[in-house]
XYZ file of C-alpha atoms in Angstrom:
444
model
C -23.392 59.629 51.768
C -24.562 57.448 54.693
C -21.138 57.844 56.380
C -20.984 61.795 56.107
C -24.451 61.556 57.538
C -23.320 59.460 60.631
C -20.544 61.636 60.865
C -22.752 64.654 61.098
C -25.260 63.039 63.332
C -22.378 62.223 65.858
C -20.872 65.723 65.688
C -24.411 66.950 66.286
C -25.014 64.577 69.122
C -21.822 65.408 70.468
C -22.801 68.980 71.037
C -25.764 68.169 73.201
C -25.189 67.881 76.828
C -24.255 64.665 78.131
C -27.295 64.659 80.624
C -29.906 67.218 80.203
C -31.827 67.030 83.705
C -35.362 66.563 83.423
C -37.195 69.254 85.479
C -38.608 67.054 87.952
C -40.497 68.217 91.189
C -41.545 65.567 93.838
C -43.560 65.711 97.067
C -45.506 63.235 99.380
C -48.909 64.040 100.340
C -49.915 63.447 104.048
C -51.533 60.222 103.601
C -48.263 58.865 102.053
C -48.952 59.239 98.284
C -45.781 60.314 96.398
C -46.397 62.843 93.645
C -43.772 63.196 90.885
C -44.164 66.122 88.554
C -42.028 66.059 84.927
C -42.224 69.364 83.235
C -42.307 69.839 79.555
C -44.103 72.917 77.998
C -43.591 72.331 74.387
C -47.265 71.168 74.054
C -50.345 71.692 75.852
C -50.466 67.988 76.627
C -50.441 66.050 80.069
C -49.919 62.332 80.978
C -51.600 61.664 83.886
C -50.878 58.249 85.671
C -51.390 56.509 88.852
C -48.996 53.429 89.578
C -49.541 51.099 92.227
C -46.826 49.269 93.739
C -48.568 46.140 93.492
C -48.242 43.577 90.515
C -48.653 39.913 89.685
C -45.742 39.145 91.832
C -47.658 40.598 94.840
C -50.465 38.125 94.715
C -51.146 35.447 96.949
C -50.728 31.752 95.870
C -53.654 30.371 94.333
C -55.163 33.403 92.861
C -52.880 33.997 89.881
C -54.053 36.837 87.761
C -55.965 38.583 90.308
C -53.794 41.910 89.826
C -54.672 41.692 85.891
C -58.189 40.882 86.597
C -58.493 43.827 88.998
C -56.906 46.312 86.534
C -59.921 45.204 84.043
C -62.578 45.528 86.761
C -61.467 49.317 87.467
C -63.040 50.214 84.098
C -66.364 49.052 85.401
C -68.708 50.810 88.042
C -67.571 53.146 90.861
C -69.907 55.089 93.219
C -70.048 57.854 90.868
C -69.226 56.434 87.518
C -71.482 53.935 85.369
C -69.437 50.781 83.774
C -67.587 52.235 80.753
C -68.208 55.977 81.620
C -64.601 56.605 82.577
C -63.099 55.791 79.173
C -65.884 57.465 77.337
C -65.450 60.692 79.374
C -61.838 60.928 78.493
C -62.358 60.142 74.596
C -65.169 62.657 74.843
C -62.635 65.271 75.988
C -60.279 64.363 73.168
C -57.805 62.062 75.515
C -56.580 58.383 75.505
C -56.714 56.247 78.458
C -55.338 52.584 79.067
C -53.656 50.508 81.637
C -51.341 47.814 82.286
C -50.094 45.252 84.853
C -46.641 43.943 85.223
C -44.852 41.723 87.922
C -44.146 44.888 89.984
C -46.728 47.227 89.343
C -50.166 48.142 88.183
C -50.574 51.524 86.007
C -53.512 53.483 84.868
C -53.025 56.395 82.385
C -54.422 59.357 80.414
C -53.174 61.322 77.789
C -54.923 64.637 77.309
C -55.163 68.338 76.979
C -53.428 69.848 80.282
C -56.716 72.117 81.024
C -58.236 68.534 81.488
C -55.953 67.558 84.331
C -58.430 68.181 86.967
C -61.222 65.901 85.629
C -58.678 63.249 85.251
C -57.725 63.415 88.759
C -61.277 63.600 89.812
C -62.159 60.297 88.036
C -58.936 58.542 88.835
C -59.081 59.462 92.498
C -62.520 58.151 92.545
C -61.945 54.646 91.388
C -58.903 54.441 93.873
C -61.567 54.165 96.608
C -64.999 54.131 95.103
C -64.920 50.875 93.043
C -68.224 49.214 92.939
C -67.802 45.531 92.149
C -70.839 43.609 91.127
C -71.256 39.787 90.482
C -72.575 40.424 87.059
C -69.553 42.187 86.041
C -66.923 40.170 87.568
C -68.348 37.164 85.662
C -68.312 38.810 82.402
C -64.941 40.343 82.827
C -63.721 36.796 84.104
C -64.608 35.501 80.816
C -63.035 38.485 78.757
C -59.490 37.657 80.665
C -60.009 34.049 79.920
C -60.506 34.682 76.291
C -57.368 37.161 76.210
C -55.383 34.293 77.816
C -56.920 31.765 74.880
C -55.764 34.543 72.271
C -52.374 35.473 73.647
C -51.135 32.332 75.280
C -52.857 29.088 74.502
C -52.958 29.907 70.711
C -49.383 30.632 70.679
C -46.528 27.836 70.982
C -43.997 30.470 71.834
C -45.905 31.981 74.884
C -46.678 28.388 76.326
C -43.014 27.959 75.876
C -42.000 31.116 77.676
C -44.175 30.426 80.711
C -42.563 27.038 81.174
C -39.240 28.660 80.767
C -40.063 31.225 83.349
C -41.801 28.412 85.670
C -38.255 26.740 85.420
C -36.395 29.476 85.961
C -38.260 30.935 89.266
C -39.284 27.844 91.305
C -39.950 29.842 94.463
C -40.429 33.541 93.370
C -43.407 34.791 91.816
C -42.082 35.749 88.723
C -42.273 32.191 87.764
C -46.277 32.795 87.500
C -47.341 34.383 84.221
C -48.910 37.991 85.048
C -51.944 36.951 83.106
C -52.317 34.068 85.516
C -52.750 30.270 85.374
C -55.881 29.050 83.389
C -57.048 27.024 86.003
C -56.750 29.660 88.754
C -58.326 32.534 86.533
C -61.520 30.394 86.155
C -61.950 30.743 90.012
C -61.313 34.181 90.507
C -64.241 35.799 92.379
C -65.372 38.964 93.681
C -64.219 38.351 96.983
C -60.488 37.768 95.311
C -60.525 41.014 93.453
C -61.876 42.861 96.668
C -59.247 41.693 98.897
C -56.681 42.603 96.309
C -58.373 46.145 96.200
C -58.692 46.625 99.670
C -55.035 45.482 100.352
C -53.157 47.608 97.635
C -55.419 50.139 96.287
C -54.465 52.852 98.702
C -52.617 56.292 98.482
C -49.692 54.953 100.594
C -49.032 52.296 98.083
C -49.372 54.521 94.881
C -47.354 57.010 93.000
C -49.017 59.802 91.180
C -46.943 60.865 88.136
C -48.097 64.038 86.002
C -45.817 64.737 82.932
C -46.110 67.564 80.433
C -47.587 71.082 80.396
C -48.221 71.605 83.932
C -47.322 73.889 86.811
C -45.939 71.846 90.022
C -47.752 74.086 92.339
C -50.970 73.632 90.530
C -50.375 69.816 90.550
C -49.709 69.696 94.218
C -53.155 71.805 94.890
C -55.214 69.184 92.783
C -53.354 66.281 94.178
C -54.189 67.340 98.001
C -57.813 68.205 96.648
C -58.521 64.816 94.896
C -56.117 62.411 96.274
C -55.056 63.842 99.694
C -58.612 63.179 101.094
C -58.291 59.914 100.577
C -57.002 57.665 103.946
C -54.004 55.647 104.028
C -54.291 51.986 104.309
C -52.766 51.546 108.145
C -52.762 47.706 107.361
C -50.388 47.888 104.049
C -48.274 44.850 104.278
C -44.570 45.138 103.857
C -43.512 44.699 100.320
C -41.847 41.250 101.015
C -41.261 38.310 98.409
C -40.236 34.902 98.591
C -36.718 34.298 97.855
C -35.653 32.035 95.099
C -33.291 29.488 96.505
C -29.860 29.572 95.023
C -29.507 27.677 91.701
C -26.915 25.208 91.666
C -27.608 23.185 88.817
C -28.279 23.987 84.984
C -32.055 23.396 83.875
C -33.352 22.165 80.683
C -36.512 21.839 78.954
C -38.011 20.825 75.411
C -41.479 21.833 74.430
C -43.086 20.129 71.347
C -46.100 21.500 69.446
C -47.047 20.532 65.995
C -47.988 24.187 65.387
C -44.262 25.349 65.707
C -43.145 26.465 62.360
C -39.664 27.708 63.285
C -37.816 25.732 66.102
C -35.359 27.676 68.204
C -33.126 27.424 71.122
C -33.250 29.973 74.018
C -31.462 30.380 77.369
C -31.999 32.404 80.531
C -29.413 33.290 83.157
C -30.301 34.755 86.642
C -29.022 38.517 86.750
C -28.826 41.303 89.098
C -31.387 43.976 88.874
C -30.915 47.900 89.026
C -30.756 48.894 92.842
C -30.748 52.245 94.485
C -27.333 53.578 94.375
C -25.922 50.419 92.688
C -26.550 50.359 89.027
C -23.055 49.899 87.696
C -23.485 46.072 87.126
C -27.047 46.510 85.547
C -25.410 49.261 83.308
C -22.811 46.804 82.095
C -25.304 44.108 81.389
C -27.717 46.465 79.441
C -24.533 47.219 77.189
C -23.640 43.449 76.959
C -27.098 42.939 75.591
C -26.790 45.243 73.059
C -23.080 44.363 72.087
C -24.068 40.828 71.927
C -27.307 40.533 70.563
C -28.713 44.162 69.898
C -29.200 44.021 66.128
C -27.737 42.965 62.791
C -24.398 44.500 63.858
C -24.152 42.638 67.120
C -21.794 39.955 67.900
C -24.102 37.173 67.769
C -25.614 38.412 64.417
C -22.305 38.912 62.764
C -21.072 35.658 63.582
C -23.756 33.123 63.326
C -26.088 34.790 60.889
C -23.517 36.381 58.314
C -20.287 34.637 58.652
C -21.143 31.099 59.836
C -24.718 31.257 58.168
C -26.061 29.004 60.809
C -29.047 30.834 62.012
C -31.607 33.344 60.491
C -31.777 35.311 63.652
C -30.140 35.810 66.926
C -30.352 38.177 69.714
C -30.088 38.947 73.453
C -31.791 41.135 75.787
C -31.970 42.361 79.532
C -33.999 44.319 81.457
C -32.679 45.550 84.658
C -35.953 47.614 85.817
C -37.116 45.128 88.189
C -37.984 44.718 91.715
C -36.250 41.502 92.272
C -33.687 39.348 90.496
C -34.304 39.442 86.692
C -32.557 37.397 83.852
C -30.357 37.997 80.699
C -31.685 35.959 77.723
C -30.480 34.911 74.439
C -32.178 33.275 71.326
C -30.909 31.601 68.374
C -33.168 30.336 65.382
C -31.292 27.982 63.087
C -31.541 28.009 59.187
C -33.308 24.751 57.691
C -30.706 21.790 57.920
C -28.903 23.354 60.882
C -30.115 21.343 64.124
C -31.197 23.213 67.432
C -28.032 21.436 69.083
C -25.877 22.970 66.483
C -27.273 26.294 66.788
C -26.814 26.039 70.747
C -23.483 24.878 70.530
C -22.493 27.764 68.043
C -23.968 30.295 70.438
C -22.219 29.036 73.151
C -18.772 29.233 70.988
C -19.352 32.990 69.962
C -19.999 33.900 73.684
C -16.864 31.931 74.896
C -14.947 33.668 72.198
C -16.291 37.186 72.990
C -15.279 36.798 76.684
C -11.873 35.638 75.728
C -11.035 38.384 73.255
C -13.062 41.385 74.858
C -15.092 44.044 73.629
C -14.594 46.159 70.383
C -14.056 49.715 71.757
C -15.587 51.095 68.427
C -18.571 48.992 68.830
C -19.099 49.974 72.528
C -18.675 53.890 71.699
C -21.096 53.488 68.873
C -23.816 52.053 71.029
C -23.103 54.495 74.089
C -24.151 57.319 71.323
C -27.146 55.285 70.092
C -28.114 54.969 73.592
C -27.615 58.739 74.556
C -29.442 59.529 71.178
C -32.415 57.370 72.321
C -32.511 59.019 75.705
C -32.573 62.588 74.281
C -35.150 61.742 71.607
C -37.417 60.340 74.564
C -37.890 63.820 75.939
C -39.994 64.686 72.764
C -42.657 62.247 74.213
C -44.517 62.918 77.517
C -45.558 59.255 77.742
C -42.222 58.062 77.588
C -40.895 60.383 80.259
C -43.691 59.234 82.518
C -43.216 55.662 82.129
C -39.356 55.847 82.517
C -39.976 57.464 86.083
C -43.054 55.103 86.861
C -41.535 51.916 86.031
C -38.304 52.688 88.017
C -39.962 54.072 91.118
C -42.263 51.411 91.130
C -39.315 48.905 90.947
C -37.447 50.406 94.000
C -35.756 52.986 92.341
C -35.143 56.782 93.445
C -35.561 59.852 91.360
C -31.905 60.462 91.790
C -30.959 56.906 90.380
C -33.352 57.481 87.288
C -31.459 60.819 86.464
C -27.972 59.614 86.832
C -28.724 56.302 84.823
C -27.416 57.789 81.642
C -24.345 58.853 83.109
C -23.882 55.595 84.688
C -24.201 53.897 81.219
C -21.696 56.237 79.499
C -19.336 55.289 82.226
C -19.256 51.631 81.477
C -15.896 50.164 80.174
C -15.042 47.424 78.274
C -13.664 45.606 81.051
C -17.007 46.233 83.192
C -18.903 44.416 80.572
C -16.487 41.345 80.565
C -16.273 41.265 83.953
C -20.416 41.542 84.058
C -20.503 38.621 81.352
C -18.407 36.290 83.424
C -20.543 36.960 86.537
C -23.563 36.190 84.832
C -22.768 33.391 82.177
C -22.794 30.560 84.781
C -24.652 27.728 83.248
C -25.608 26.549 86.717
C -27.711 29.528 87.078
C -29.361 29.074 83.627
C -32.431 27.539 81.926
C -31.954 26.315 78.175
C -34.964 25.795 76.265
C -35.663 24.021 72.686
C -38.885 25.033 71.119
C -39.839 22.075 68.577
C -42.543 20.726 66.354
C -44.030 17.429 67.144
C -42.278 15.787 64.413
C -38.810 16.532 65.977
C -39.508 14.635 69.246
C -36.641 12.134 69.596
C -37.297 8.752 71.255
């Protein structure tokens, strides 16, 4: 029955176009703000997003966490809105709003009925230029982000471990600094720090307005010009230049012991190329490599280590090429009780070496390509997913043409391309291997 379903699904998928182009319109306001409209008229809903091309990796040394801190502060007072009024107004109109910060960008978004788009633009453009920072709100919100760090990082051995891994991987680049910030620097973040980051980066010529859903591009343009177009550009916007990671010429290792660890594991990250404008082929091969090696229970690592050799309870690999600068390819193996971390690491290395030697299973590759194609098609049913796909890529330096070409680039990847990418990336001289262990496992 399942086989018949799979065959029917594959046949139905095969009848769909290889790439159904999104209906995208883009233009630039006179003040330099890029506007991207993705039309989807199946439901009277709109996703309104403003993406700033500034994230934690754009912070100055000594103020780590300021990008994320400022994200919190934008929900406070402006010249025209009281603290909390932004979100309460969105909710009163039947919508949802939120924001998030990454290494490369900060985004603010509202999902709401399309006839409320003008209201969203009026409020979002207001906080782009009229933020009213107050000492009491800064002090209160600083305690909020410190408590957020307590809950998400300090209370989690895995999160503390990941911070150390990133710091070991990126010794000169800001990707080695946690997005939420180092605690000792978070405790000293000030109103002046927040104002400096806001005045530098929160400007229309450093932002992308992305509107997806049941909208007309001409109407969006008129509203964008009315609300965002009147905001002056920042003539002193700095060039987006990052410190460059020096060549890594030696493997790095670390062991993190914590008595709270219930399940030890080994992980490894390799420096890997990101997606770049007009040059996405290697990133596509790595995307498929991650799925083949560790993308689920049918993956190579799971089949070998979990089901055949029974040495691990879990194994996975992942890669995210949507990054402004050099990213990583990561693997993890969680040993079964009685199997040491060293044994799990050795078994993982053996499987990877065998994979490179024997090559890609073409049937598995085609199955994964079909699954990726299906997920890209289903993604179109969600305006939030559509908007996020464009926003994340554009703030990472890609162009609309690259985003729309990506599905075809993935489908064109061959088994030989994947093996070539694996050989390029799996160089232990460019890796960090980490062991997360309980305190009782410390060896003298």
